[in-house]
PDB file of C-alpha atoms in Angstrom:
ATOM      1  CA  UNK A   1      53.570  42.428 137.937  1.00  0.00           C
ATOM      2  CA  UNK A   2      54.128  45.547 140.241  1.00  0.00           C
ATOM      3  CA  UNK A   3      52.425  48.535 139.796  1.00  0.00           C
ATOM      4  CA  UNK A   4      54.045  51.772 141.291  1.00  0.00           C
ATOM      5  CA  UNK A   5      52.869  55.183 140.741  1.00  0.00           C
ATOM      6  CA  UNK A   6      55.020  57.534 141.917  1.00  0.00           C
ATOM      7  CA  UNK A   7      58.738  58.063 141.207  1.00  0.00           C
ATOM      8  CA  UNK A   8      60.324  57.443 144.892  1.00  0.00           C
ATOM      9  CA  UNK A   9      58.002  53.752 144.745  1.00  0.00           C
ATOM     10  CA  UNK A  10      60.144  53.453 141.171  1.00  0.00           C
ATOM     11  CA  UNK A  11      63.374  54.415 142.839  1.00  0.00           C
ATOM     12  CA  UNK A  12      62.723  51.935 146.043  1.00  0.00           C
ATOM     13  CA  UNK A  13      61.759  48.898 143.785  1.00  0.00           C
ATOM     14  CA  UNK A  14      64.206  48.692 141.474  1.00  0.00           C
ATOM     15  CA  UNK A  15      67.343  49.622 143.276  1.00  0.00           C
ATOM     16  CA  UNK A  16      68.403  45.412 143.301  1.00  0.00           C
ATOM     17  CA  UNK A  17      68.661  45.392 139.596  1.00  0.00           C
ATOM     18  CA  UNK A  18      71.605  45.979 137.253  1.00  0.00           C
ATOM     19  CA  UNK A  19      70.165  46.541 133.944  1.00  0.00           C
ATOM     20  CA  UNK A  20      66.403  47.471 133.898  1.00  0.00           C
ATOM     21  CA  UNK A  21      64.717  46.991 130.247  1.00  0.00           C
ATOM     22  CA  UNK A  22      62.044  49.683 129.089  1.00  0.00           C
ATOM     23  CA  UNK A  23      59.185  50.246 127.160  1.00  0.00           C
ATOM     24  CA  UNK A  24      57.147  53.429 127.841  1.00  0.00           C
ATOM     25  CA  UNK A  25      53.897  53.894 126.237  1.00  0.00           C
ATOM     26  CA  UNK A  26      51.025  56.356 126.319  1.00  0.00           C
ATOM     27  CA  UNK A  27      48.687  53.285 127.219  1.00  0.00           C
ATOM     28  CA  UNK A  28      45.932  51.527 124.999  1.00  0.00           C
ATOM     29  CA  UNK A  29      47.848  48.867 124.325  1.00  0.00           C
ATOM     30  CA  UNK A  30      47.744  46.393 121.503  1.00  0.00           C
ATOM     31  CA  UNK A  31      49.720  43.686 119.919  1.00  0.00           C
ATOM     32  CA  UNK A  32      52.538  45.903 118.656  1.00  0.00           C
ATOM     33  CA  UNK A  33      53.144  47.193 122.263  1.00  0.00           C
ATOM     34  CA  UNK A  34      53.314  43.942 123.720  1.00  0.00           C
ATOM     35  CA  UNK A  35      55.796  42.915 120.881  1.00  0.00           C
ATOM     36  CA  UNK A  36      58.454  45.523 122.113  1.00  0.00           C
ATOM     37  CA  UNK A  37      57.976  44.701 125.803  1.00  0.00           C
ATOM     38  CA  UNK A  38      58.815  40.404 124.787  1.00  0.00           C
ATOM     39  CA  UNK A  39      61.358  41.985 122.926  1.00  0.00           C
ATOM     40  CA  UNK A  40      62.608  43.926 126.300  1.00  0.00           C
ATOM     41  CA  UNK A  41      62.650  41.328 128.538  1.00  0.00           C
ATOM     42  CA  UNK A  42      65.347  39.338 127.392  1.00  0.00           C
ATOM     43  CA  UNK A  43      67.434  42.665 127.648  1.00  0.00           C
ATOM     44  CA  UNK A  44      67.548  43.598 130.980  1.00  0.00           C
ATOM     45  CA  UNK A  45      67.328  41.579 134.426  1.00  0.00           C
ATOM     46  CA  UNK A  46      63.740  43.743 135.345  1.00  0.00           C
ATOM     47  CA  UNK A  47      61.120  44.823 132.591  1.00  0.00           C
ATOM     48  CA  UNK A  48      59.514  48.110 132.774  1.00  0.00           C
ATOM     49  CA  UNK A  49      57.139  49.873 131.088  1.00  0.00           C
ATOM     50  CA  UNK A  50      55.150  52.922 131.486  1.00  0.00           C
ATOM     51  CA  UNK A  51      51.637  53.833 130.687  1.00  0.00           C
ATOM     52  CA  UNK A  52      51.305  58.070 130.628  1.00  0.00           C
ATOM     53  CA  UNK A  53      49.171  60.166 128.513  1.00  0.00           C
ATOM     54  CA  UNK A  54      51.778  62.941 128.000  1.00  0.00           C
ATOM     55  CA  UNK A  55      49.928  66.358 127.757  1.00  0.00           C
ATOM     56  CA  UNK A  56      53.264  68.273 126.266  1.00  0.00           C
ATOM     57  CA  UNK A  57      53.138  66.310 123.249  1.00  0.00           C
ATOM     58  CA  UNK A  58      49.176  66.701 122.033  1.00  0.00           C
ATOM     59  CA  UNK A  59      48.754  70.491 120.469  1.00  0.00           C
ATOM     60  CA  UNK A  60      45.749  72.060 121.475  1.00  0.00           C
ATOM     61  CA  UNK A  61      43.334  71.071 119.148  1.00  0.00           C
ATOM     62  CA  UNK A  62      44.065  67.151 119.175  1.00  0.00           C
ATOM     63  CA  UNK A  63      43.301  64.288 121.108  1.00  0.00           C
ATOM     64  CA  UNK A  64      44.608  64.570 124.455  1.00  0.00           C
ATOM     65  CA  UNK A  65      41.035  64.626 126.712  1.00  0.00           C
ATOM     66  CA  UNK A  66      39.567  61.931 124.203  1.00  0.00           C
ATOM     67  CA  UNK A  67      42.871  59.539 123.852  1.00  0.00           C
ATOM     68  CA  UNK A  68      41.986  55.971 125.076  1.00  0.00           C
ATOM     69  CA  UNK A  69      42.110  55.069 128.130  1.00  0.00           C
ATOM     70  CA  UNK A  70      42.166  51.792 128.830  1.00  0.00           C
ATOM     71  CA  UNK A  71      43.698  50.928 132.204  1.00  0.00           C
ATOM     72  CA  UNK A  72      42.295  47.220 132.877  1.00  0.00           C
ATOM     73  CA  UNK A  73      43.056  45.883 129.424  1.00  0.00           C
ATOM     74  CA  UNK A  74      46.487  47.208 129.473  1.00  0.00           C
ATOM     75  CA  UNK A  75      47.264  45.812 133.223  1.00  0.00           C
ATOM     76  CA  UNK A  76      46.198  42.046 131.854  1.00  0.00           C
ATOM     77  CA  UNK A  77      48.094  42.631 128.647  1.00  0.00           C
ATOM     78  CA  UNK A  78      51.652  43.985 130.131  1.00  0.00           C
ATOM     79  CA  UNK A  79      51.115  41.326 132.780  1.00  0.00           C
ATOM     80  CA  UNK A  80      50.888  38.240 130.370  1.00  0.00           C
ATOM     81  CA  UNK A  81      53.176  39.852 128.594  1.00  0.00           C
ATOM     82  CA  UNK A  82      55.975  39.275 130.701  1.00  0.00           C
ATOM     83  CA  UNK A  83      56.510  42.815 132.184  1.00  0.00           C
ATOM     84  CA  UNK A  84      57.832  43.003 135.564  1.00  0.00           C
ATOM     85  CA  UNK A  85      57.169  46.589 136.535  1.00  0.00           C
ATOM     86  CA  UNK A  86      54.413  48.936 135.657  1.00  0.00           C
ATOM     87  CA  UNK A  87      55.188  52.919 136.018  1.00  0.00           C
ATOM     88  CA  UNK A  88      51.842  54.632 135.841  1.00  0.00           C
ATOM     89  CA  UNK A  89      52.543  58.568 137.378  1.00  0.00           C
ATOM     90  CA  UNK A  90      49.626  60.993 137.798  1.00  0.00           C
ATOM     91  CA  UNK A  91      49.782  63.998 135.786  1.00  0.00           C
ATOM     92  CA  UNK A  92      51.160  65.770 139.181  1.00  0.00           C
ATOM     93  CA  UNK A  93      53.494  63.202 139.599  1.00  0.00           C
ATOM     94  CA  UNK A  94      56.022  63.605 137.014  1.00  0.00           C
ATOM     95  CA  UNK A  95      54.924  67.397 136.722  1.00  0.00           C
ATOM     96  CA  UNK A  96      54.355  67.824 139.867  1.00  0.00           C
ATOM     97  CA  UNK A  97      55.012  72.192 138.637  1.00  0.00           C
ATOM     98  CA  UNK A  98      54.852  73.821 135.164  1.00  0.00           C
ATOM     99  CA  UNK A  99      57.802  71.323 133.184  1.00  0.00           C
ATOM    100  CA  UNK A 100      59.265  75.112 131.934  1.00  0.00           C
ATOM    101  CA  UNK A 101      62.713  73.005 131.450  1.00  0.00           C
ATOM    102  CA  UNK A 102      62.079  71.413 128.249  1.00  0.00           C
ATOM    103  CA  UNK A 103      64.057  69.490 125.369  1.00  0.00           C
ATOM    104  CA  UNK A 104      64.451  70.827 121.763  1.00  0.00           C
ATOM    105  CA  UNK A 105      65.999  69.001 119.123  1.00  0.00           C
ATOM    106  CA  UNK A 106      67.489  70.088 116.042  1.00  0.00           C
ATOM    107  CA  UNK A 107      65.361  71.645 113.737  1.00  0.00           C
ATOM    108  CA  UNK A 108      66.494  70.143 111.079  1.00  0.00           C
ATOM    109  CA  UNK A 109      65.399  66.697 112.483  1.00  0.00           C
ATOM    110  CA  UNK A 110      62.266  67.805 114.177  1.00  0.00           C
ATOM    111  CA  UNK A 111      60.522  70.295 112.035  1.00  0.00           C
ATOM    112  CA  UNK A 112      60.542  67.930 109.483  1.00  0.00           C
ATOM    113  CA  UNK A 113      57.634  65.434 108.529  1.00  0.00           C
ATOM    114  CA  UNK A 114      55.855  64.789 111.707  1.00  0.00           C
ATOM    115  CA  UNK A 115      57.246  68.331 113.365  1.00  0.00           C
ATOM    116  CA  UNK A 116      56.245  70.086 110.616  1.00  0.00           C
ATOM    117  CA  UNK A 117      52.911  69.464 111.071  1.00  0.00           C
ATOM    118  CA  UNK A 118      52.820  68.640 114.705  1.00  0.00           C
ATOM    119  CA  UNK A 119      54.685  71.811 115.702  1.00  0.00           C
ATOM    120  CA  UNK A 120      55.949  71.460 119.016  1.00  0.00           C
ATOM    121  CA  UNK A 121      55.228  67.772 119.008  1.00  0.00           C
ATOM    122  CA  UNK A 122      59.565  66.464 119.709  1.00  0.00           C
ATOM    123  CA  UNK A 123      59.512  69.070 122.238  1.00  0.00           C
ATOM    124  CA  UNK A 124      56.849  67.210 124.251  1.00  0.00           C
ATOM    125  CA  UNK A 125      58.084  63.903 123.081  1.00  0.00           C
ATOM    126  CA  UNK A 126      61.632  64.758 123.981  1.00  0.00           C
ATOM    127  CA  UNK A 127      61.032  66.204 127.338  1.00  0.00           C
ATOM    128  CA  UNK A 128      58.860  63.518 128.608  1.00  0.00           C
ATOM    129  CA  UNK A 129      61.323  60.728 127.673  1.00  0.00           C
ATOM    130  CA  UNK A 130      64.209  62.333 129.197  1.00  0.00           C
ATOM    131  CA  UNK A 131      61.965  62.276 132.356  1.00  0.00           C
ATOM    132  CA  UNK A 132      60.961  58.848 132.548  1.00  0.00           C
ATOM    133  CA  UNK A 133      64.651  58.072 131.204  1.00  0.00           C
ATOM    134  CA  UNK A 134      65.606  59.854 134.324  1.00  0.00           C
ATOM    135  CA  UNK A 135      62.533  58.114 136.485  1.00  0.00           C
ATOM    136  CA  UNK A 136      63.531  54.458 135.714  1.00  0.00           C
ATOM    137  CA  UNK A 137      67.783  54.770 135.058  1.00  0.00           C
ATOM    138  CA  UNK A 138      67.092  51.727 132.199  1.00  0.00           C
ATOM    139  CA  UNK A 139      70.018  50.528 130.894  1.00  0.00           C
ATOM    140  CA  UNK A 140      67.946  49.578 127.424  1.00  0.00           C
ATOM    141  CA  UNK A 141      64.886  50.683 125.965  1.00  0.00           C
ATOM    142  CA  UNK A 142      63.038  49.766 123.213  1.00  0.00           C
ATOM    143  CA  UNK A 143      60.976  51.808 120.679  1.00  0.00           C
ATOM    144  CA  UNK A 144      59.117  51.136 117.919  1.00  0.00           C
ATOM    145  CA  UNK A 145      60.088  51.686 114.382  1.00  0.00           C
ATOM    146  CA  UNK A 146      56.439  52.947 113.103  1.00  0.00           C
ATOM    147  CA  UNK A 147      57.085  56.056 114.908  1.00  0.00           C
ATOM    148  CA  UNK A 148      60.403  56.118 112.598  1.00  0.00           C
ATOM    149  CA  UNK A 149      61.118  60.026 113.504  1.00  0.00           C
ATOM    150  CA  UNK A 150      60.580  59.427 117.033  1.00  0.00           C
ATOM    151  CA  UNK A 151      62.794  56.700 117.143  1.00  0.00           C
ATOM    152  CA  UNK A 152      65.923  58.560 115.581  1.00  0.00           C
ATOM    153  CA  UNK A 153      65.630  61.616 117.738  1.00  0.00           C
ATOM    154  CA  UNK A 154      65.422  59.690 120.744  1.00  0.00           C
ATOM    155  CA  UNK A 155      68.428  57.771 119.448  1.00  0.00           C
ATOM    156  CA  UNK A 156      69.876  61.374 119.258  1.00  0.00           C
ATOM    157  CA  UNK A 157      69.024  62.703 122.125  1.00  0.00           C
ATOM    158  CA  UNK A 158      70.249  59.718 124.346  1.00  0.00           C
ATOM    159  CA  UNK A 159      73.580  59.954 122.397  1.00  0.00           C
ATOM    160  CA  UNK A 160      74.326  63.994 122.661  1.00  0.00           C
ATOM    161  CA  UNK A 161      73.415  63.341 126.161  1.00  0.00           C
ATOM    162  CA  UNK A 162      75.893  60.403 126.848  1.00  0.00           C
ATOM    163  CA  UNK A 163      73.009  58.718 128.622  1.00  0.00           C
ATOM    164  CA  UNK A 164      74.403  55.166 129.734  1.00  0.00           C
ATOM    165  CA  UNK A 165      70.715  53.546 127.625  1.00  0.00           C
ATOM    166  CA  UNK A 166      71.314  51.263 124.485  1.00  0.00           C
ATOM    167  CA  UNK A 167      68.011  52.199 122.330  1.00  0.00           C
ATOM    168  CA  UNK A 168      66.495  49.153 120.750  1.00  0.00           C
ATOM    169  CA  UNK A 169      64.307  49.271 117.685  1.00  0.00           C
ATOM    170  CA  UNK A 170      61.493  46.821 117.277  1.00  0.00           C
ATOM    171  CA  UNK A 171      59.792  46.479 114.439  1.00  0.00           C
ATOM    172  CA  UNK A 172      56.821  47.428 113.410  1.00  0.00           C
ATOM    173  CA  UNK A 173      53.764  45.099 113.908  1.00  0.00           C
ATOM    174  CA  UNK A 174      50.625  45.020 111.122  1.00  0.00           C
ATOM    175  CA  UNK A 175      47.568  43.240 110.802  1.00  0.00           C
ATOM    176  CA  UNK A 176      47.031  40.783 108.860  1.00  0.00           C
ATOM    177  CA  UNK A 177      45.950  43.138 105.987  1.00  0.00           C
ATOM    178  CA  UNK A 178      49.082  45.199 106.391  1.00  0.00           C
ATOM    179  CA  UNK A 179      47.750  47.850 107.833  1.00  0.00           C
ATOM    180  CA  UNK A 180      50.546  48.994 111.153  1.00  0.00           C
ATOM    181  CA  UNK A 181      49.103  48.653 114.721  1.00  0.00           C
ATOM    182  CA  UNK A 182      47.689  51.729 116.473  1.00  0.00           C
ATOM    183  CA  UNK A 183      46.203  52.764 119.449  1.00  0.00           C
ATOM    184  CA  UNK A 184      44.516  55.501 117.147  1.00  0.00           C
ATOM    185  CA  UNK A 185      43.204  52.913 114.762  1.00  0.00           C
ATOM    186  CA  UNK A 186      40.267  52.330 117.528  1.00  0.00           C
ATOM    187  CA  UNK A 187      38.571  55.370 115.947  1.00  0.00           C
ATOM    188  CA  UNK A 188      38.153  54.160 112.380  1.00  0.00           C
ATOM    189  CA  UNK A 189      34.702  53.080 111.199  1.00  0.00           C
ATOM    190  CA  UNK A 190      34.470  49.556 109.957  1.00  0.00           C
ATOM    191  CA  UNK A 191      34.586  51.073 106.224  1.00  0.00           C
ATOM    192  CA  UNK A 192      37.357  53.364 107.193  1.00  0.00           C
ATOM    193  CA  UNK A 193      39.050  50.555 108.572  1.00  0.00           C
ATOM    194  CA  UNK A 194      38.806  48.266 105.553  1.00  0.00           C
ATOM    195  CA  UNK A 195      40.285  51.364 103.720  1.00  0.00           C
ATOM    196  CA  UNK A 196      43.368  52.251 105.997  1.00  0.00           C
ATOM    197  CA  UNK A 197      45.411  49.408 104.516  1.00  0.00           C
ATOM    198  CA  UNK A 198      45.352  51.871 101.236  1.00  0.00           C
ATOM    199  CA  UNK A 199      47.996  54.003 103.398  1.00  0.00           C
ATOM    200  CA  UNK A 200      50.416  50.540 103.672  1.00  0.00           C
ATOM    201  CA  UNK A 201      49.702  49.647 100.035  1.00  0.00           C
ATOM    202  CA  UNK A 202      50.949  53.328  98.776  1.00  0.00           C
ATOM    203  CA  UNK A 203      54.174  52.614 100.490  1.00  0.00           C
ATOM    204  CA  UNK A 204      54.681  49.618  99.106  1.00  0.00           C
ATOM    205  CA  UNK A 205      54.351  50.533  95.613  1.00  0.00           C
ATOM    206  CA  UNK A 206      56.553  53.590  96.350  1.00  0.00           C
ATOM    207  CA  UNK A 207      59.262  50.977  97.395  1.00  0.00           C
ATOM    208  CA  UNK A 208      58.244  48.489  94.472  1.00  0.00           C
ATOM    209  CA  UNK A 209      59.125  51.549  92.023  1.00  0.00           C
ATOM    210  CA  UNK A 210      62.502  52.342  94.250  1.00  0.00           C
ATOM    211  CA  UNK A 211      63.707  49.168  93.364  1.00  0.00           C
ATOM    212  CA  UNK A 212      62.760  48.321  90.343  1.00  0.00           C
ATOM    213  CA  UNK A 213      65.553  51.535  89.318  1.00  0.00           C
ATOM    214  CA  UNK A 214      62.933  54.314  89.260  1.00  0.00           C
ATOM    215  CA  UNK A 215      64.588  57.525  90.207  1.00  0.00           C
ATOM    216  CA  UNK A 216      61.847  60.462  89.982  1.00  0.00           C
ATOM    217  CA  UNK A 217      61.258  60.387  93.736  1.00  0.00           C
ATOM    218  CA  UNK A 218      59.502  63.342  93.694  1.00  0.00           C
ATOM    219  CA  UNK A 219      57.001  61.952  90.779  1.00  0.00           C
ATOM    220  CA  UNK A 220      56.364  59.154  93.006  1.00  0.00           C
ATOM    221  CA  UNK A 221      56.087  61.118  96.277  1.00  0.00           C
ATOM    222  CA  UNK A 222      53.085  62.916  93.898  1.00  0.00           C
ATOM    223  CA  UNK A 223      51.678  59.742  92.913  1.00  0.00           C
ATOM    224  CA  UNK A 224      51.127  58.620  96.078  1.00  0.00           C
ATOM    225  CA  UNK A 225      50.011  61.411  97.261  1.00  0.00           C
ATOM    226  CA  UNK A 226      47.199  62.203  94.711  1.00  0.00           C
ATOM    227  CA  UNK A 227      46.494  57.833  94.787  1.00  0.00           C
ATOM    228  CA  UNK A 228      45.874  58.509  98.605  1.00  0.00           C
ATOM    229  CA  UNK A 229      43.602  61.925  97.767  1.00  0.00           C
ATOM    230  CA  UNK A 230      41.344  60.271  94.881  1.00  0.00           C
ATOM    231  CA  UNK A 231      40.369  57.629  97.550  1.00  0.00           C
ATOM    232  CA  UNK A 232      39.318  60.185  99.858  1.00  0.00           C
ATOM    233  CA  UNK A 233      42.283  60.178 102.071  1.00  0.00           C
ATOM    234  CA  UNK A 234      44.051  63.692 103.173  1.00  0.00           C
ATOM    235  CA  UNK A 235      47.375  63.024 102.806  1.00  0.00           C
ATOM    236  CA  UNK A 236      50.238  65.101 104.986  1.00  0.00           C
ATOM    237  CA  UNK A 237      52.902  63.566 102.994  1.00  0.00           C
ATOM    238  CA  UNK A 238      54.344  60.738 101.484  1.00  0.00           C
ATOM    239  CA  UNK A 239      58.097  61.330 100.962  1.00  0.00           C
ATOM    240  CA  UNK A 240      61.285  58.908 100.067  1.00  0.00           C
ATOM    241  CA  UNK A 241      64.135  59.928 102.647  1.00  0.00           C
ATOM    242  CA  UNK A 242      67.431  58.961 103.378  1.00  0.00           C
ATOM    243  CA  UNK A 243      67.522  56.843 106.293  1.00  0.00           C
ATOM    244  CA  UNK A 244      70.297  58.288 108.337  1.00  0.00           C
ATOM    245  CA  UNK A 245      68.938  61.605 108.974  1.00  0.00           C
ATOM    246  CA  UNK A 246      65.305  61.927 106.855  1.00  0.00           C
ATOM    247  CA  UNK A 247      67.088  64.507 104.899  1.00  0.00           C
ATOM    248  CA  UNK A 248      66.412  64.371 100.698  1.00  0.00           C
ATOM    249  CA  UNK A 249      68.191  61.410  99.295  1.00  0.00           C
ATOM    250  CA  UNK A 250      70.700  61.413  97.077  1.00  0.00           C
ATOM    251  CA  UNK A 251      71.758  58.213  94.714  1.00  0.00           C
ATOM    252  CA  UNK A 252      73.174  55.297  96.450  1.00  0.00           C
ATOM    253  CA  UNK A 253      71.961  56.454  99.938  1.00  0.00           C
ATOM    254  CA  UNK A 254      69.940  53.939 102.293  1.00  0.00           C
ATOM    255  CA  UNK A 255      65.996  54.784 102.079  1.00  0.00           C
ATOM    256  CA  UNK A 256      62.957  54.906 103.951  1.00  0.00           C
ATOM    257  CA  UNK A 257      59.105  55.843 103.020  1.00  0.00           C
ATOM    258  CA  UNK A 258      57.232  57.338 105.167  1.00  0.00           C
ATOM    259  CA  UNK A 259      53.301  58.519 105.139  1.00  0.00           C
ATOM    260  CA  UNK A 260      50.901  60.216 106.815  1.00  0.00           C
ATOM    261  CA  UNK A 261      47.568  61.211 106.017  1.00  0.00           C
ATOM    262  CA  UNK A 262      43.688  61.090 107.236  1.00  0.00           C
ATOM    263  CA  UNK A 263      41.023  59.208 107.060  1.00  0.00           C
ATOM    264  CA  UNK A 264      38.242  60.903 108.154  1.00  0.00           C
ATOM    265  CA  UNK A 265      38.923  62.602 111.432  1.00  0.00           C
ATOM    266  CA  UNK A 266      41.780  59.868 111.950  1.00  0.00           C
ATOM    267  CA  UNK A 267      45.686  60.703 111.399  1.00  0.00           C
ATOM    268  CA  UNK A 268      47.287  57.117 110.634  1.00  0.00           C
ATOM    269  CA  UNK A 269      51.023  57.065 109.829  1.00  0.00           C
ATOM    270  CA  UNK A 270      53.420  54.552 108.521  1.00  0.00           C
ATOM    271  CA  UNK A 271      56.816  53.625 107.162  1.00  0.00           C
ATOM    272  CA  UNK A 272      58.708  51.218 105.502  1.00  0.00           C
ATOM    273  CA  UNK A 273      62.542  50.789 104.717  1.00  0.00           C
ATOM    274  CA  UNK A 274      63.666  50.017 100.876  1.00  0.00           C
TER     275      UNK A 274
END
C-alpha cells in the first residue's frame, strides 16, 4: 500500500489510472470500514481511501480533540484489506487557509434528523467531501448506509454537481448481537456495551409493527422512544421516513427507520430499511 500525504503526491501517483475507487474515512477503522473498501476494489482499477479527522464537521462541544486516533491499526487494516492507496493530509494540507468556501445543502434534507441536532454538521460533511472528491478525481466511491443521511446528500450533492463519481452504498455491518459498527462504540463501558444493541432491537420492532399493517407511525415513533428512555437511554429520535427524501411518509411510500440516542456520554445511531 502507498501512503501519500499531500495532494500534489495524490495527483503524481495516480495519474496512470482510469477509474480510481474510494472510500474516505475519518480513521479508527473497524470491520465495517474494511467492508466498503473490499467492496471498492472490484470497482475501480486503483483503491483509495482516506483517513482525516475533519474539524468542520465536529461542533464545538463534541469530540473532535478526543476522536480516536489510531494510525498503526488502521495502516495494517487498509493494507490487508486490499487498498492500494492511502490519502492521509495534515490539517494544513487540505486547509492549508480558513476553508471560507463551503457547501450547504438543502435545508430541507440537512436540518433534518442528524442536522437538526448537529447544526452545521452537512456543511462540514459536505465541504470536506467535495474536497477530497476534488483531491482524488474517483470515478466511484463508496459510503456506508449507517450514516443513511450522509449517504443521500452526498448522492445529492455529486448529482446537482454533475460530478463524473457513481456513489456506491454498502451496507451496514453489525456485530454479532446486532448492534452497527462504530468507531464511537470504543467509548462504551462493557455494561453500556451489552446495552447498545437495545438501540438495534427498537428498530426492529418499529419495522416488525410496519409490516405487520400497523399504521400509527407516530405512536410507534413514541414507543420507541419512551422503550429507549425507560432503559436509561436519551433518545434524539426515532422516526419512520420515506426513503427517497427522509421527508414524513405517506401510505404506499418506501420506508426507512432511523435512531439516534445516548448512552451515557455516547451518541450511537442506526437505521434500517422496511
Amino acid at each position: 500500500m502507498h501512503i501519500v500525504h499531500t495532494i500534489a503526491e495524490l495527483r503524481s501517483h495516480l495519474a496512470p489510472f482510469k477509474r480510481p475507487a474510494f472510500v474516505p474515512t475519518m480513521g479508527n477503522l473497524h470491520e465495517g470500514h474494511l467492508a466498503l473498501v473490499r467492496q471498492a476494489k472490484p470497482l475501480g482499477d486503483v483503491t483509495v481511501a482516506s483517513i482525516f479527522v475533519n474539524r468542520l464537521q465536529f461542533l464545538p462541544h463534541e469530540d473532535f480533540d478526543t476522536y480516536p486516533r489510531t494510525w498503526e491499526s488502521d495502516c495494517a487494516k487498509l493494507q490487508e484489506a486490499g487498498c492500494d492507496v492511502l490519502f492521509a493530509p495534515s490539517e494544513k494540507e487540505l486547509y492549508p487557509e480558513p476553508q471560507t468556501f463551503k457547501v450547504h445543502p438543502p435545508a430541507e434534507l440537512a436540518d433534518i434528523l442528524e442536522g437538526h441536532f448537529r447544526p452545521g454538521f452537512f456543511v462540514g460533511v459536505c465541504t470536506v467531501v467535495m474536497k477530497l472528491l476534488s483531491c482524488v478525481q474517483p470515478r466511484v466511491a463508496v459510503f456506508g448506509k449507517k450514516d443513511y443521511q450522509q449517504l443521500m446528500i452526498i448522492r445529492r450533492m455529486v448529482q446537482q454537481f454533475a460530478l463524473p463519481i457513481e456513489i456506491v452504498a454498502g451496507d451496514t455491518a453489525r456485530a454479532p448481537d446486532g448492534l452497527a459498527l462504530s468507531s464511537r462504540n470504543g467509548y462504551l463501558s462493557e455494561a453500556e456495551r451489552a446495552e447498545a444493541v437495545q438501540l438495534s432491537t427498537a428498530l426492529k420492532t418499529l419495522v416488525a409493527a410496519l409490516q405487520a399493517g400497523a399504521s400509527d407511525i407516530a405512536t410507534l415513533e413514541a414507543n420507541a422512544m419512551a422503550s429507549l428512555s425507560a432503559r436509561g437511554w436519551k433518545p434524539d429520535y426515532v422516526v419512520a421516513r420515506r426513503r427517497i427524501d427522509l421527508q414524513t411518509p405517506t401510505p404506499g411510500d418506501a420506508l426507512v427507520v432511523l435512531a439516534a440516542a445516548k448512552l451515557g456520554t455516547t451518541r450511537l445511531i442506526d437505521n434500517l430499511e422496511v
